[in-house]
Tab-separated table of C-alpha atoms in Angstrom:
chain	number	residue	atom	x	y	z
A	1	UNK	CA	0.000	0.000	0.000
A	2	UNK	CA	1.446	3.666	-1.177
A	3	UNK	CA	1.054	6.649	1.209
A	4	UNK	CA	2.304	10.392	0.596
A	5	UNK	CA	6.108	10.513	1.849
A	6	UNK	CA	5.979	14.231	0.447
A	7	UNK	CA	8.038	16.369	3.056
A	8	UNK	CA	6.243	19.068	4.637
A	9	UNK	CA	7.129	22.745	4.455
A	10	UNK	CA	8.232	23.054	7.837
A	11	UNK	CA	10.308	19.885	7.660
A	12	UNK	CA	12.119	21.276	4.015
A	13	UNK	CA	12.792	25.123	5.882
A	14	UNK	CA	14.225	23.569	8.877
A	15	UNK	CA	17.282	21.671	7.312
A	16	UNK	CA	20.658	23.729	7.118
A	17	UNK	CA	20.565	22.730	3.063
A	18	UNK	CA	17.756	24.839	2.542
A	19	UNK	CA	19.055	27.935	3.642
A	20	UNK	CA	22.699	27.510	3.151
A	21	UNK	CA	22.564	26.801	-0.742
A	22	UNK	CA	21.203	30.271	-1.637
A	23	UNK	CA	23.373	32.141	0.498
A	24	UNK	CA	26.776	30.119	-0.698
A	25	UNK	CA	25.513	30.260	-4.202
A	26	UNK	CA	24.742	34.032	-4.668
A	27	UNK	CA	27.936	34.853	-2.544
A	28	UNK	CA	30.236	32.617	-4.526
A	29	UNK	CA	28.738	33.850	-7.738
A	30	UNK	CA	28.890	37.979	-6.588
A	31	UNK	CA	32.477	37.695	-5.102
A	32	UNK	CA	33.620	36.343	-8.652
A	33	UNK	CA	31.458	38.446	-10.696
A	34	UNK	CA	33.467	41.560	-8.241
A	35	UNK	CA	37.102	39.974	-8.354
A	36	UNK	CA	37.016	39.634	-12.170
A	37	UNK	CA	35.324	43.009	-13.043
A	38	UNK	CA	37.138	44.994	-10.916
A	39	UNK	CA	40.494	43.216	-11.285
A	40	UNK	CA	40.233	44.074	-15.072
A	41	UNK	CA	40.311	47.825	-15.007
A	42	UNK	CA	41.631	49.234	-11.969
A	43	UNK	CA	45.561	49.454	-13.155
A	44	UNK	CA	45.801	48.770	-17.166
A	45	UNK	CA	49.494	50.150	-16.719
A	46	UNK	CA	50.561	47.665	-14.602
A	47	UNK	CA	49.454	44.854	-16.102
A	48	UNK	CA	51.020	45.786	-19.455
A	49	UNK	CA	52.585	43.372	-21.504
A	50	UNK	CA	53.794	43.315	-25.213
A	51	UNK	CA	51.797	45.994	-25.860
A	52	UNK	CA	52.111	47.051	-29.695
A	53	UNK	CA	53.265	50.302	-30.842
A	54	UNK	CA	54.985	50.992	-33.571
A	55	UNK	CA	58.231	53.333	-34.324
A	56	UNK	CA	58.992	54.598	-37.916
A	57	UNK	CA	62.043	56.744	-38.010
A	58	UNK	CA	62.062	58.348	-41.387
A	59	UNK	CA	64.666	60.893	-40.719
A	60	UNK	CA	67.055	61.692	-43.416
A	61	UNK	CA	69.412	62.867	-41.627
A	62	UNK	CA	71.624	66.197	-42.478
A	63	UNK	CA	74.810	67.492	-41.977
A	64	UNK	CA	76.255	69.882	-39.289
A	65	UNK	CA	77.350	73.376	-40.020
A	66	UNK	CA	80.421	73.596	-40.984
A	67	UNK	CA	80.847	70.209	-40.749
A	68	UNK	CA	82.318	67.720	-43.400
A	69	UNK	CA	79.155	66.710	-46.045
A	70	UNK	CA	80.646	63.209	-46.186
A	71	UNK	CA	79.902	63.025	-42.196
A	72	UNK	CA	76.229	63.538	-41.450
A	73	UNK	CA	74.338	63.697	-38.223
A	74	UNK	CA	71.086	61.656	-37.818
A	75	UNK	CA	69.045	62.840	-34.821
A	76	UNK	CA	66.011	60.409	-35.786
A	77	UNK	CA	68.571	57.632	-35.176
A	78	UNK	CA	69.394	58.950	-31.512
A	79	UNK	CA	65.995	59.128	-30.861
A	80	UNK	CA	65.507	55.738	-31.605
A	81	UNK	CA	68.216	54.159	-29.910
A	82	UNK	CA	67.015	56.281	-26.744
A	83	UNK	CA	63.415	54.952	-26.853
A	84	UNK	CA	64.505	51.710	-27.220
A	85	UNK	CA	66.580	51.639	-24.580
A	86	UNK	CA	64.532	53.767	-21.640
A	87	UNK	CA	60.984	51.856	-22.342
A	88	UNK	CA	60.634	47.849	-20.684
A	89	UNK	CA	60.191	45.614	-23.595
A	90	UNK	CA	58.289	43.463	-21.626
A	91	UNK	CA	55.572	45.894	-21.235
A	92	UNK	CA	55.601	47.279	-24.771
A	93	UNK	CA	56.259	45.786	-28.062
A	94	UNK	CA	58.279	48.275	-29.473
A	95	UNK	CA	58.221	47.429	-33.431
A	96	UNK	CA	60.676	49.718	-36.085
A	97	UNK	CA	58.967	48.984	-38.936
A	98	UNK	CA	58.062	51.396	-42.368
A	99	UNK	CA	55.333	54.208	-42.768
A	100	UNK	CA	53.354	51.410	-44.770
A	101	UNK	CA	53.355	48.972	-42.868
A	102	UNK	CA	52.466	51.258	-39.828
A	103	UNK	CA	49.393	52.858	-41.538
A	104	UNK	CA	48.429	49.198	-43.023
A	105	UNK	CA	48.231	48.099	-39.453
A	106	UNK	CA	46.939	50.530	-38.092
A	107	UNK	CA	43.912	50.357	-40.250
A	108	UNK	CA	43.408	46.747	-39.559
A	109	UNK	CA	43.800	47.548	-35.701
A	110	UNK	CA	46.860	45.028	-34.722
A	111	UNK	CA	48.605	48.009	-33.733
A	112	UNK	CA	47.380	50.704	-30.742
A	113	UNK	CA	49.492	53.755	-31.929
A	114	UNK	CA	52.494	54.733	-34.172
A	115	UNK	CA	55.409	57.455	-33.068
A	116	UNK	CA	56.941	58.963	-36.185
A	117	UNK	CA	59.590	60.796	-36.953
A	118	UNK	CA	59.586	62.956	-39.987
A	119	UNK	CA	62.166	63.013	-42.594
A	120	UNK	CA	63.233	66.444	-41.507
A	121	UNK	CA	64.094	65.722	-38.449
A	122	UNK	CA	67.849	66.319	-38.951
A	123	UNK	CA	67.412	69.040	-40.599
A	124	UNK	CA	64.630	71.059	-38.420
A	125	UNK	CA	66.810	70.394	-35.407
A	126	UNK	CA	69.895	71.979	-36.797
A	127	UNK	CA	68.306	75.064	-37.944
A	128	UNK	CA	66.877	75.260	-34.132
A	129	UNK	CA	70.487	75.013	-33.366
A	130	UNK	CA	71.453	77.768	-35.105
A	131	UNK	CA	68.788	79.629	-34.858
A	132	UNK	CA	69.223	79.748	-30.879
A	133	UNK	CA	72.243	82.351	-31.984
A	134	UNK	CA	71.410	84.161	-35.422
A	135	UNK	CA	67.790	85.841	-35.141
A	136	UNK	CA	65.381	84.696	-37.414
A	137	UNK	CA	62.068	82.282	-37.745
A	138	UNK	CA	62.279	78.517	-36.674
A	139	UNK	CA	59.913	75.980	-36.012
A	140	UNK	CA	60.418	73.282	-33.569
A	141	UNK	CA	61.286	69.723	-34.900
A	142	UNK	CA	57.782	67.839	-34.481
A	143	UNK	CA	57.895	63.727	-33.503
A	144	UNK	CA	53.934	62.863	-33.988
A	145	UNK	CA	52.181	60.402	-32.020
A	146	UNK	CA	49.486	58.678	-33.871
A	147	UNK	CA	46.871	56.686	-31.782
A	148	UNK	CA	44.248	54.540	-33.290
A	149	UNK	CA	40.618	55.155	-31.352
A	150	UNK	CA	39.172	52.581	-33.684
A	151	UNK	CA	40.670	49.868	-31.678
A	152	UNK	CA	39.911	51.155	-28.298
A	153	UNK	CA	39.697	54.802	-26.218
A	154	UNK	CA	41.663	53.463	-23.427
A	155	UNK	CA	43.784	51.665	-25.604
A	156	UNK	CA	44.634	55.341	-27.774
A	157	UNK	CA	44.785	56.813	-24.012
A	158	UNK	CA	47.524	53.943	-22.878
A	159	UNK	CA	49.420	55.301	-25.929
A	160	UNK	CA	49.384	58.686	-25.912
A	161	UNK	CA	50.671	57.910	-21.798
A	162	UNK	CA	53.159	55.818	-23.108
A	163	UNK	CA	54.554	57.750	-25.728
A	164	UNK	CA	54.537	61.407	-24.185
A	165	UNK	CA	56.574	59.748	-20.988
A	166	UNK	CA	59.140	58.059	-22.887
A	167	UNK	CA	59.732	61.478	-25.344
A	168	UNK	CA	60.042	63.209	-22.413
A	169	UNK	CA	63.236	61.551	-21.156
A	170	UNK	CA	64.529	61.432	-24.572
A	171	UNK	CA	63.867	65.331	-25.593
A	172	UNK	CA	65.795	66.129	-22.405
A	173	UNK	CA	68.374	64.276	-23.183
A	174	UNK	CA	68.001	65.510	-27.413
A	175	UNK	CA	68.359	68.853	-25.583
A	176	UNK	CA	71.357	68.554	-23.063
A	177	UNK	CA	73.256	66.885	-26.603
A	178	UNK	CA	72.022	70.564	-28.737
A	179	UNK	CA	73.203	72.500	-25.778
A	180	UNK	CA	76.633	71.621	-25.593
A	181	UNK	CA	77.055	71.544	-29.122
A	182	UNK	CA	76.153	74.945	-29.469
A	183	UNK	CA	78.016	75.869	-26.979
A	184	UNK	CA	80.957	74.165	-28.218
A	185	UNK	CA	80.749	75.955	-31.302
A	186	UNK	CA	80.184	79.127	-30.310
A	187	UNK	CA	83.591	79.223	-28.334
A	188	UNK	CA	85.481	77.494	-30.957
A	189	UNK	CA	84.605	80.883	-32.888
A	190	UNK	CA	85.709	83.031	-30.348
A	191	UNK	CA	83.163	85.546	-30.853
A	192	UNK	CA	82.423	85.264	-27.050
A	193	UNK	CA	78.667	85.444	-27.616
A	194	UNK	CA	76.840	83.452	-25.398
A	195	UNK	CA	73.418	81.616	-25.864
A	196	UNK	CA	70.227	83.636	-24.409
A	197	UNK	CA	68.252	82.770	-21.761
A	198	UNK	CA	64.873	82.134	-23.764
A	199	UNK	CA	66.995	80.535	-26.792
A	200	UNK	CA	68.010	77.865	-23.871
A	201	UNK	CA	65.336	77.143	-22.912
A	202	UNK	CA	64.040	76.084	-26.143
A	203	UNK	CA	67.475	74.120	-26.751
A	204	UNK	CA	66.926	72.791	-23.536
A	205	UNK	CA	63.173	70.871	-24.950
A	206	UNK	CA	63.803	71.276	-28.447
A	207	UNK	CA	61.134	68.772	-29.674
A	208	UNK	CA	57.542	69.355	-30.311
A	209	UNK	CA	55.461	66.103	-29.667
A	210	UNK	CA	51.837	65.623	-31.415
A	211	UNK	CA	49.489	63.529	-30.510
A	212	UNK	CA	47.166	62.841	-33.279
A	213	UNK	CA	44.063	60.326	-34.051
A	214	UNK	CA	44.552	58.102	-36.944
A	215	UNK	CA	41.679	58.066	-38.783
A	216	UNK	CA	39.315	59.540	-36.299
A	217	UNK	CA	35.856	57.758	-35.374
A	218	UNK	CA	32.684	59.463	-36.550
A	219	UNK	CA	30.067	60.706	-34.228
A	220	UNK	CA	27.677	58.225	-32.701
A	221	UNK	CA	30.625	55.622	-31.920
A	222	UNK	CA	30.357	56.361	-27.885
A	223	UNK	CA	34.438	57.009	-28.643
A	224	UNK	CA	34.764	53.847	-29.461
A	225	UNK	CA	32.809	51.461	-27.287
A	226	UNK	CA	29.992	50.883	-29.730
A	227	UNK	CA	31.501	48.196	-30.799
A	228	UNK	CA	31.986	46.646	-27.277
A	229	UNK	CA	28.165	47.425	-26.714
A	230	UNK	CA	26.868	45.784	-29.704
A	231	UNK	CA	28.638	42.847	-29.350
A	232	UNK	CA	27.502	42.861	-26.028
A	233	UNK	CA	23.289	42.861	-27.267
A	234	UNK	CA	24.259	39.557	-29.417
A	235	UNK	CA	25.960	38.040	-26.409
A	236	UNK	CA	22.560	38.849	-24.483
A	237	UNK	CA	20.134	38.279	-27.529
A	238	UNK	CA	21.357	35.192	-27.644
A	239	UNK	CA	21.873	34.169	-23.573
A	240	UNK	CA	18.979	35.625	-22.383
A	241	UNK	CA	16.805	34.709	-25.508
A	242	UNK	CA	17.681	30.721	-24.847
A	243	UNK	CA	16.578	31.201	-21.272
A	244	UNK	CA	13.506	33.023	-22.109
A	245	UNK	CA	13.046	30.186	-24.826
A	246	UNK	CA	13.599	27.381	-23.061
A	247	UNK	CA	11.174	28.773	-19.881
A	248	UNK	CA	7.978	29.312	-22.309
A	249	UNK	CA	8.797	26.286	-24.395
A	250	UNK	CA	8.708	23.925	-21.321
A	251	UNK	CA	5.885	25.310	-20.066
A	252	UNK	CA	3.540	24.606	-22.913
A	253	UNK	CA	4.758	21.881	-23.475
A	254	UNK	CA	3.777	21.072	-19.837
A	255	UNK	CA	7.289	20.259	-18.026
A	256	UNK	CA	7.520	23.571	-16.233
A	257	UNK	CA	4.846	25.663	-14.571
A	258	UNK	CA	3.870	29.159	-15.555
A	259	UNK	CA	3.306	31.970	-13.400
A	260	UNK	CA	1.672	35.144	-14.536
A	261	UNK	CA	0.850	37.207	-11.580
A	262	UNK	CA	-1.391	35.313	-8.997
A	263	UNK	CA	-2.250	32.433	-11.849
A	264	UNK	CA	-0.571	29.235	-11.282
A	265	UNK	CA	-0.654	27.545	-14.897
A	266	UNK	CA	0.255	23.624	-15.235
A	267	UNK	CA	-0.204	22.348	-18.711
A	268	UNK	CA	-0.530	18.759	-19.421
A	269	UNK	CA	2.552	17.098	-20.496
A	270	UNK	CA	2.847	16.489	-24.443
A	271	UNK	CA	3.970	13.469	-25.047
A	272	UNK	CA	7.579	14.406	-26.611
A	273	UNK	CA	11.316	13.459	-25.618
A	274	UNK	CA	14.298	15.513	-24.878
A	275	UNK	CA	15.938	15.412	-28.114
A	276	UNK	CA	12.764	16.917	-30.308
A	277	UNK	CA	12.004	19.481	-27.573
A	278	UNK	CA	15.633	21.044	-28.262
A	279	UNK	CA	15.005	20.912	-31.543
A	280	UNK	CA	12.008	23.239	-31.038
A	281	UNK	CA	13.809	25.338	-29.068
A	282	UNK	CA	16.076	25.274	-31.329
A	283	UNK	CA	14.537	26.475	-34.339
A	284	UNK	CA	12.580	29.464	-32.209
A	285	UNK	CA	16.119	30.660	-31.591
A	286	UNK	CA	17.111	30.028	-35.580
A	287	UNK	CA	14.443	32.402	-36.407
A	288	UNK	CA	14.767	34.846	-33.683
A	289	UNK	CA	18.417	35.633	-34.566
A	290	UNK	CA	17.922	37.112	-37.935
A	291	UNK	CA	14.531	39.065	-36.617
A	292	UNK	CA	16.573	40.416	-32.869
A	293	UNK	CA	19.677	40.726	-35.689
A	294	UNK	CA	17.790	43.442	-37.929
A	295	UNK	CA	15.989	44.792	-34.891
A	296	UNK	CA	19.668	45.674	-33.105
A	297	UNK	CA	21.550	47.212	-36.121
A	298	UNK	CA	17.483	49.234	-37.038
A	299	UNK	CA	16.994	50.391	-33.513
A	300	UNK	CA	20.735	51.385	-33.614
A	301	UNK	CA	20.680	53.389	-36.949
A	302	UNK	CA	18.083	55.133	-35.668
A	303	UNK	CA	19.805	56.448	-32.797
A	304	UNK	CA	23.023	57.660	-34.967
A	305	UNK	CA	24.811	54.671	-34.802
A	306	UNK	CA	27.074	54.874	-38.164
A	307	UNK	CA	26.819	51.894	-40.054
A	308	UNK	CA	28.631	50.940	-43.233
A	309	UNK	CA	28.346	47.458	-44.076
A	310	UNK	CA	24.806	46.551	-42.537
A	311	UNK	CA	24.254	43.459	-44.721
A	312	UNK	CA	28.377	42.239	-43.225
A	313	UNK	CA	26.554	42.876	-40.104
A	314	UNK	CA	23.296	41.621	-39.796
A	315	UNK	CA	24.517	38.093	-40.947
A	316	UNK	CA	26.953	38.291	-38.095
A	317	UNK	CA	25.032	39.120	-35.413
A	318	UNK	CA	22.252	36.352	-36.841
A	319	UNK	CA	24.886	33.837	-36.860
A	320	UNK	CA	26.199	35.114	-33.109
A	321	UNK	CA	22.620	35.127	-31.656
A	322	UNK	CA	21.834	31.987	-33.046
A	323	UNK	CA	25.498	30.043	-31.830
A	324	UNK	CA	25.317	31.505	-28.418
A	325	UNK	CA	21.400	30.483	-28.351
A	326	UNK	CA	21.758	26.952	-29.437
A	327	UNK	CA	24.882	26.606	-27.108
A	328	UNK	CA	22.964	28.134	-24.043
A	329	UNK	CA	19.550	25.885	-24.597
A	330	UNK	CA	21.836	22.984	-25.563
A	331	UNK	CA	23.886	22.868	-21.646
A	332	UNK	CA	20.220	23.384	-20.536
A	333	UNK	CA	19.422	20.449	-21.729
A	334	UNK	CA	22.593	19.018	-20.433
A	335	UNK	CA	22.235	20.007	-17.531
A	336	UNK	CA	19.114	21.055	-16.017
A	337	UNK	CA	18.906	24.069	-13.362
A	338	UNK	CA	22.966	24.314	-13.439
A	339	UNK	CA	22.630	24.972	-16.742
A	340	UNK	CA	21.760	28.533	-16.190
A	341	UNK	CA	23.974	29.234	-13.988
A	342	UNK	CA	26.715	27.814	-16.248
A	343	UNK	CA	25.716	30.062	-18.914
A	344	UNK	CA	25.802	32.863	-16.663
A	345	UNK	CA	29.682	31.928	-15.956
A	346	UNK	CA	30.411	31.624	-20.180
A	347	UNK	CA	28.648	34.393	-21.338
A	348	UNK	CA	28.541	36.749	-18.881
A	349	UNK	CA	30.936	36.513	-15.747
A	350	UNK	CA	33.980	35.260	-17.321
A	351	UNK	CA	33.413	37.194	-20.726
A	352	UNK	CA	32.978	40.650	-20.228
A	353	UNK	CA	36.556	41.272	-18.604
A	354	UNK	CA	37.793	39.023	-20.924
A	355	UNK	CA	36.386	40.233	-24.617
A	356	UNK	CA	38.875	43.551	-24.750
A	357	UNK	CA	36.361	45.566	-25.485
A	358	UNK	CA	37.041	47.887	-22.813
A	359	UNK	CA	40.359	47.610	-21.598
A	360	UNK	CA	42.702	45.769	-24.240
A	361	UNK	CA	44.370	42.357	-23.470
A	362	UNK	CA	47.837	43.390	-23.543
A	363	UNK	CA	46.660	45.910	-20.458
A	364	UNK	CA	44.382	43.170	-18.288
A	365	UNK	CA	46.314	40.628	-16.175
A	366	UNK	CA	47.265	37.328	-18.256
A	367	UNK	CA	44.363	35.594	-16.867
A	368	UNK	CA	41.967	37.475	-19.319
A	369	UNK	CA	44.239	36.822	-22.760
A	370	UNK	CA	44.279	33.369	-21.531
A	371	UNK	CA	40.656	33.113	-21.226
A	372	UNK	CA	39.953	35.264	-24.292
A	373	UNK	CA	41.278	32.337	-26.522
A	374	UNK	CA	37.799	31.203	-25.893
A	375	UNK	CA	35.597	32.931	-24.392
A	376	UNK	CA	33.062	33.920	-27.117
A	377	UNK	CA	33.126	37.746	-25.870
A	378	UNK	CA	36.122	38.228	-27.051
A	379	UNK	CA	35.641	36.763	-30.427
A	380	UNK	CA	32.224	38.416	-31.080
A	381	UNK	CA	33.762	42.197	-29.890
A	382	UNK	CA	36.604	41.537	-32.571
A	383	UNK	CA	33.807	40.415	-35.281
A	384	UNK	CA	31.377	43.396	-34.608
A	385	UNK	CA	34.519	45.795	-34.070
A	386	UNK	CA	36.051	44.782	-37.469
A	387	UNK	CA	32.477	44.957	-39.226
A	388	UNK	CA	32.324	48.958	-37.955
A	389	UNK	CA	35.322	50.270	-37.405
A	390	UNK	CA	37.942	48.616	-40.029
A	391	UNK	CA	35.706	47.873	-43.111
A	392	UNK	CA	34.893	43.976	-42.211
A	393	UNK	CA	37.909	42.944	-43.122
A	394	UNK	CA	39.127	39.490	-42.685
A	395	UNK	CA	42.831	40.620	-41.621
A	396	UNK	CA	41.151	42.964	-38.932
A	397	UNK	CA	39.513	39.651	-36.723
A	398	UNK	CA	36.387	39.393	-38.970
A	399	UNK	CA	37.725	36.020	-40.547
A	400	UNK	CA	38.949	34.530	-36.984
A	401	UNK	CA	35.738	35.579	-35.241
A	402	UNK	CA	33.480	34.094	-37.665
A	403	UNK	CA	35.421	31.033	-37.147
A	404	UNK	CA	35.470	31.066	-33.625
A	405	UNK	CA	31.671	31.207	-34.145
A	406	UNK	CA	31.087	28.614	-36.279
A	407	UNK	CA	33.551	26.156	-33.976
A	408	UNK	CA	30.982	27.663	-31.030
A	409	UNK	CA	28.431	26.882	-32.904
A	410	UNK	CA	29.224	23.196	-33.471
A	411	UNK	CA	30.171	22.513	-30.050
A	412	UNK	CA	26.353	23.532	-28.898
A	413	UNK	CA	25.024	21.449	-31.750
A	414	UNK	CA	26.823	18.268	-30.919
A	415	UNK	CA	26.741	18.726	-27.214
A	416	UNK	CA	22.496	19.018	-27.169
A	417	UNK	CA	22.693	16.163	-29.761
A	418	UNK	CA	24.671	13.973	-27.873
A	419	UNK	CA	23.408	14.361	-24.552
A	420	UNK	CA	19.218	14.529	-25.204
A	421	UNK	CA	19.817	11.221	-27.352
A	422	UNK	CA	21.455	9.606	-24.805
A	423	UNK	CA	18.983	10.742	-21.675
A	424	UNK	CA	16.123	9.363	-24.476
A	425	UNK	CA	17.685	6.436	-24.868
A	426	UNK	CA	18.409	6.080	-21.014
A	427	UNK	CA	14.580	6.733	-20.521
A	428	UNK	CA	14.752	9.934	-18.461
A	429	UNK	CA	11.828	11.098	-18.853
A	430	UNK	CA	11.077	14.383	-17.995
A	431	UNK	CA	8.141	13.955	-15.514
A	432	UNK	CA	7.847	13.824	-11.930
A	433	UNK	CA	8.020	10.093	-9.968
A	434	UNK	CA	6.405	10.307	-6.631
A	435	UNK	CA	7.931	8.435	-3.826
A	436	UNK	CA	6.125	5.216	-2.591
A	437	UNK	CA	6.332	2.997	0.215
């Protein structure tokens, strides 16, 4: 004979397990959710490391008054060897490369910034030389620092840091080197004129440093972190979209109950197994991507967001919504409950800090490149960044993101595959077994 073994209420609220698990859980997931946020942004400078800029020297060099012409002076050269020895190579990536190859990489957005040194150089700085004695106009030798917005504010604000410190320590010592060579010269003429106080004073910080945007960002690009936002809705499109999904799907199909306000609502069970109710879920989310797709980039246009390759984009951010969708409903399915808080951890918790979208990965501590291999943040910010900042081009992380998206996508198809079959096959049936006696 079966009786009811149901626990009571009283008997369920009075065991430790009952309130223990919501604290632990909600604490455990809060103190990571703070750890990893916070630990991401509060120093970008110290966690620096290999952090590209590039240096083009394309000073000609000239040659000295009254110097031999055979023998000519190359300040751009000094200036190199100076930066390259007073920055930590560990920290920066440091790469002497040509004016093409800077501007080529900068447009694709593997580098953060550029310092260049004009072809005049030389030749500017001498005439400041002699200028500093013989009256007459003279402009200061410029070094420009070129910082690249497109990939990143903080990242053109790490570089214009980087490169104003380390040309301050070599202009002083540019200017100590002009000083005594005037100097010099002036008392190997005997004349017994002396430099001037204000003409000094420029000798003393001859060069004029720039900073200038490389191709500048548009209005409507929140300075750069549209791109991070964006990518951010398909994340979310397709995270939260799974869960809502997978909540209304269950419950008319009867294996969950629905709540709307005071109204209890407990469908009758449909006869169906695991492996066709993904499916279902499934193709709601294969459907929703291209609709929430359009929706994003429309709502977005209309706010001022510049767009210039809304087809490029559209089809990405249908194919992101629908691999992070599938993926989500698919370790649902997996596993249960846990499922959504799994999720949570993969699309959320662990890839925000990690996508680069804010602070870049060469800035964040090594735990964040590490995870960024594979975290789909990270590969969906450089997808949506490439589509509207760099012209969706492959070389700028379109190719490699849609990639990454397509290996994501996989892995959530074989994974709900794999595991519904084999619950169906197991006959785990999705219903609820009362306890007998």
């Amino acid at each position: 004979m079966s009786k009811n073994t149901e626990p009571s209420a009283r008997t369920v609220m009075h065991t430790p397990r009952f309130w223990l698990t919501p604290l632990i859980v909600v604490t455990l997931l809060m103190s990571a959710l703070a750890a990893l946020y916070m630990g991401g942004i509060l120093d970008p400078k110290k966690h620096l490391d290999q952090f590209p800029i590039a240096l083009v020297n394309q000073d000609e060099g000239d040659t000295l008054p009254g110097g031999d012409p055979a023998d000519r002076k190359n300040f751009g050269n000094d200036i190199v060897a100076g930066l390259d020895s007073g920055i930590d190579h560990q920290k920066i990536d440091l790469q002497q490369i040509g004016i093409a190859e800077a501007q080529s990489r900068l447009n694709s957005g593997t580098l953060y910034g550029a310092i260049v040194i004009p072809s005049d150089f030389t030749k500017r700085t001498i005439i400041l030389a002699e200028a500093s004695v013989v009256a007459g106009d003279v402009d200061q030798p410029i070094i420009t620092i070129y910082t690249n917005p497109r990939a990143g504010s903080v990242s053109a604000s790490l570089v214009q840091s980087i490169g104003t410190t380390a040309l301050a320590s070599v202009n002083k010592n540019m200017g100590e080197q002009l000083t005594t060579l005037v100097t010099q010269q002036l008392e190997a003429g005997g004349t017994g004129t002396q430099i001037s106080g204000a003409s000094r004073l420029l000798l003393e910080n001859p060069v004029n440093v720039l900073t200038v945007a490389h191709d500048p960002l548009p209005d409507g690009t929140g300075f750069g972190l549209v791109a991070f936002y964006f990518a951010l809705l398909l994340v979310l499109a397709g995270f939260t979209g799974a869960t809502v999904v997978n909540s209304l799907v269950d419950g008319m199909l009867g294996y969950a109950p629905t709540e709307f306000g005071p109204l209890f609502v407990q469908n009758d069970v449909v006869g169906i197994n695991r492996f066709r109710t993904l499916l279902v879920k499934w193709a709601f989310m294969i459907v929703l991507s291209g609709i929430v797709s359009a929706l994003f980039q429309w709502i977005s246009r209309a706010l001022g967001m510049p767009v210039t390759h809304g087809l490029a984009l559209w089809e990405y951010g249908a194919l992101v919504i629908t691999a992070v969708g599938i993926t989500a409903m698919s370790v649902m399915a997996a596993f249960g409950s846990l499922g959504m808080l799994i999720n949570l951890f993969v699309f959320v918790i662990l890839a925000l800090p990690s996508s680069g979208g804010t602070i870049p990965l060469e800035a964040s501590p090594r735990l964040y490149a590490w995870l960024a291999q594979f975290e789909p943040m990270h590969q969906i910010y450089m997808g949506t960044r490439s589509i509207l900042f760099f012209g969706a081009r492959g070389e700028a992380g379109l190719l490699h993101a849609v990639w990454m998206t397509l290996v994501g996508l996989l892995i959530g198809v074989v994974l709900g595959i794999v595991t519904t079959r084999f619950y169906d096959r197991k006959g785990y049936e999705r219903t609820h077994r009362p306890k007998v006696a």
